[in-house]
Amino acid sequence: MANPRRKHSKARTRKRRSVYYAGLRQPAVQECPQCGSGKLRHRVCPSCGMYRGRQIVEAQADV
């Protein structure tokens, strides 16, 4: 297995890492058309239980 001959500079390392961390984003949240709360796209709404106009799961009661 080959070993590096020289140490990578801090600038070179940070340039590489900046590309990776720029790609990390928060998941897209959209408004539920039925109840108006925020939900992830293509998922059942956690507050009302609706997905694409149909009741999929029972709504959770606030405890």
mmCIF file with all atom_site columns, C-alpha atoms in Angstrom:
data_model
loop_
_atom_site.group_PDB
_atom_site.id
_atom_site.type_symbol
_atom_site.label_atom_id
_atom_site.label_alt_id
_atom_site.label_comp_id
_atom_site.label_asym_id
_atom_site.label_entity_id
_atom_site.label_seq_id
_atom_site.pdbx_PDB_ins_code
_atom_site.Cartn_x
_atom_site.Cartn_y
_atom_site.Cartn_z
_atom_site.occupancy
_atom_site.B_iso_or_equiv
_atom_site.pdbx_formal_charge
_atom_site.auth_seq_id
_atom_site.auth_comp_id
_atom_site.auth_asym_id
_atom_site.auth_atom_id
_atom_site.pdbx_PDB_model_num
ATOM 1  C CA . MET A 1 1  ? 0.000   0.000  0.000  1.00 0.00 ? 1  MET A CA 1
ATOM 2  C CA . ALA A 1 2  ? 1.402   3.371  -0.991 1.00 0.00 ? 2  ALA A CA 1
ATOM 3  C CA . ASN A 1 3  ? 2.072   6.040  1.610  1.00 0.00 ? 3  ASN A CA 1
ATOM 4  C CA . PRO A 1 4  ? 2.044   9.771  0.927  1.00 0.00 ? 4  PRO A CA 1
ATOM 5  C CA . ARG A 1 5  ? 5.492   11.321 0.482  1.00 0.00 ? 5  ARG A CA 1
ATOM 6  C CA . ARG A 1 6  ? 4.499   14.715 1.824  1.00 0.00 ? 6  ARG A CA 1
ATOM 7  C CA . LYS A 1 7  ? 1.929   16.033 4.247  1.00 0.00 ? 7  LYS A CA 1
ATOM 8  C CA . HIS A 1 8  ? -1.130  17.642 2.626  1.00 0.00 ? 8  HIS A CA 1
ATOM 9  C CA . SER A 1 9  ? -1.332  21.344 3.379  1.00 0.00 ? 9  SER A CA 1
ATOM 10 C CA . LYS A 1 10 ? -4.188  22.733 5.461  1.00 0.00 ? 10 LYS A CA 1
ATOM 11 C CA . ALA A 1 11 ? -5.472  24.658 2.445  1.00 0.00 ? 11 ALA A CA 1
ATOM 12 C CA . ARG A 1 12 ? -5.632  21.534 0.307  1.00 0.00 ? 12 ARG A CA 1
ATOM 13 C CA . THR A 1 13 ? -7.432  19.584 3.015  1.00 0.00 ? 13 THR A CA 1
ATOM 14 C CA . ARG A 1 14 ? -9.912  22.401 3.668  1.00 0.00 ? 14 ARG A CA 1
ATOM 15 C CA . LYS A 1 15 ? -10.662 22.797 -0.043 1.00 0.00 ? 15 LYS A CA 1
ATOM 16 C CA . ARG A 1 16 ? -11.607 19.128 -0.253 1.00 0.00 ? 16 ARG A CA 1
ATOM 17 C CA . ARG A 1 17 ? -13.776 19.287 2.859  1.00 0.00 ? 17 ARG A CA 1
ATOM 18 C CA . SER A 1 18 ? -15.563 22.434 1.728  1.00 0.00 ? 18 SER A CA 1
ATOM 19 C CA . VAL A 1 19 ? -17.021 20.574 -1.265 1.00 0.00 ? 19 VAL A CA 1
ATOM 20 C CA . TYR A 1 20 ? -18.424 17.844 0.987  1.00 0.00 ? 20 TYR A CA 1
ATOM 21 C CA . TYR A 1 21 ? -19.923 20.173 3.597  1.00 0.00 ? 21 TYR A CA 1
ATOM 22 C CA . ALA A 1 22 ? -21.444 22.423 0.922  1.00 0.00 ? 22 ALA A CA 1
ATOM 23 C CA . GLY A 1 23 ? -23.508 19.426 -0.257 1.00 0.00 ? 23 GLY A CA 1
ATOM 24 C CA . LEU A 1 24 ? -25.078 18.799 3.152  1.00 0.00 ? 24 LEU A CA 1
ATOM 25 C CA . ARG A 1 25 ? -28.415 20.592 3.390  1.00 0.00 ? 25 ARG A CA 1
ATOM 26 C CA . GLN A 1 26 ? -31.463 20.592 5.571  1.00 0.00 ? 26 GLN A CA 1
ATOM 27 C CA . PRO A 1 27 ? -34.294 18.435 4.204  1.00 0.00 ? 27 PRO A CA 1
ATOM 28 C CA . ALA A 1 28 ? -36.942 20.305 2.217  1.00 0.00 ? 28 ALA A CA 1
ATOM 29 C CA . VAL A 1 29 ? -40.030 21.016 4.337  1.00 0.00 ? 29 VAL A CA 1
ATOM 30 C CA . GLN A 1 30 ? -43.324 21.959 2.742  1.00 0.00 ? 30 GLN A CA 1
ATOM 31 C CA . GLU A 1 31 ? -46.690 22.993 4.105  1.00 0.00 ? 31 GLU A CA 1
ATOM 32 C CA . CYS A 1 32 ? -49.376 20.321 4.474  1.00 0.00 ? 32 CYS A CA 1
ATOM 33 C CA . PRO A 1 33 ? -52.405 21.267 2.319  1.00 0.00 ? 33 PRO A CA 1
ATOM 34 C CA . GLN A 1 34 ? -54.904 19.928 4.891  1.00 0.00 ? 34 GLN A CA 1
ATOM 35 C CA . CYS A 1 35 ? -53.634 21.225 8.243  1.00 0.00 ? 35 CYS A CA 1
ATOM 36 C CA . GLY A 1 36 ? -50.937 23.726 7.253  1.00 0.00 ? 36 GLY A CA 1
ATOM 37 C CA . SER A 1 37 ? -48.176 22.275 9.425  1.00 0.00 ? 37 SER A CA 1
ATOM 38 C CA . GLY A 1 38 ? -44.705 21.550 8.089  1.00 0.00 ? 38 GLY A CA 1
ATOM 39 C CA . LYS A 1 39 ? -43.938 18.085 6.742  1.00 0.00 ? 39 LYS A CA 1
ATOM 40 C CA . LEU A 1 40 ? -41.268 16.325 4.686  1.00 0.00 ? 40 LEU A CA 1
ATOM 41 C CA . ARG A 1 41 ? -41.994 15.874 0.990  1.00 0.00 ? 41 ARG A CA 1
ATOM 42 C CA . HIS A 1 42 ? -43.468 12.521 -0.114 1.00 0.00 ? 42 HIS A CA 1
ATOM 43 C CA . ARG A 1 43 ? -44.246 11.564 3.490  1.00 0.00 ? 43 ARG A CA 1
ATOM 44 C CA . VAL A 1 44 ? -47.426 11.264 5.545  1.00 0.00 ? 44 VAL A CA 1
ATOM 45 C CA . CYS A 1 45 ? -48.129 14.402 7.569  1.00 0.00 ? 45 CYS A CA 1
ATOM 46 C CA . PRO A 1 46 ? -47.307 13.606 11.219 1.00 0.00 ? 46 PRO A CA 1
ATOM 47 C CA . SER A 1 47 ? -49.979 15.925 12.633 1.00 0.00 ? 47 SER A CA 1
ATOM 48 C CA . CYS A 1 48 ? -53.062 15.062 10.546 1.00 0.00 ? 48 CYS A CA 1
ATOM 49 C CA . GLY A 1 49 ? -52.078 11.699 8.960  1.00 0.00 ? 49 GLY A CA 1
ATOM 50 C CA . MET A 1 50 ? -53.012 12.703 5.392  1.00 0.00 ? 50 MET A CA 1
ATOM 51 C CA . TYR A 1 51 ? -51.049 11.947 2.218  1.00 0.00 ? 51 TYR A CA 1
ATOM 52 C CA . ARG A 1 52 ? -52.159 13.043 -1.263 1.00 0.00 ? 52 ARG A CA 1
ATOM 53 C CA . GLY A 1 53 ? -55.697 13.770 -0.074 1.00 0.00 ? 53 GLY A CA 1
ATOM 54 C CA . ARG A 1 54 ? -56.218 10.412 1.660  1.00 0.00 ? 54 ARG A CA 1
ATOM 55 C CA . GLN A 1 55 ? -56.240 9.518  5.347  1.00 0.00 ? 55 GLN A CA 1
ATOM 56 C CA . ILE A 1 56 ? -53.337 7.077  5.765  1.00 0.00 ? 56 ILE A CA 1
ATOM 57 C CA . VAL A 1 57 ? -52.800 6.941  9.526  1.00 0.00 ? 57 VAL A CA 1
ATOM 58 C CA . GLU A 1 58 ? -54.787 8.152  12.491 1.00 0.00 ? 58 GLU A CA 1
ATOM 59 C CA . ALA A 1 59 ? -53.845 11.648 13.672 1.00 0.00 ? 59 ALA A CA 1
ATOM 60 C CA . GLN A 1 60 ? -51.671 11.673 16.771 1.00 0.00 ? 60 GLN A CA 1
ATOM 61 C CA . ALA A 1 61 ? -53.276 13.114 19.877 1.00 0.00 ? 61 ALA A CA 1
ATOM 62 C CA . ASP A 1 62 ? -51.169 15.758 21.611 1.00 0.00 ? 62 ASP A CA 1
ATOM 63 C CA . VAL A 1 63 ? -50.108 14.347 24.957 1.00 0.00 ? 63 VAL A CA 1
#
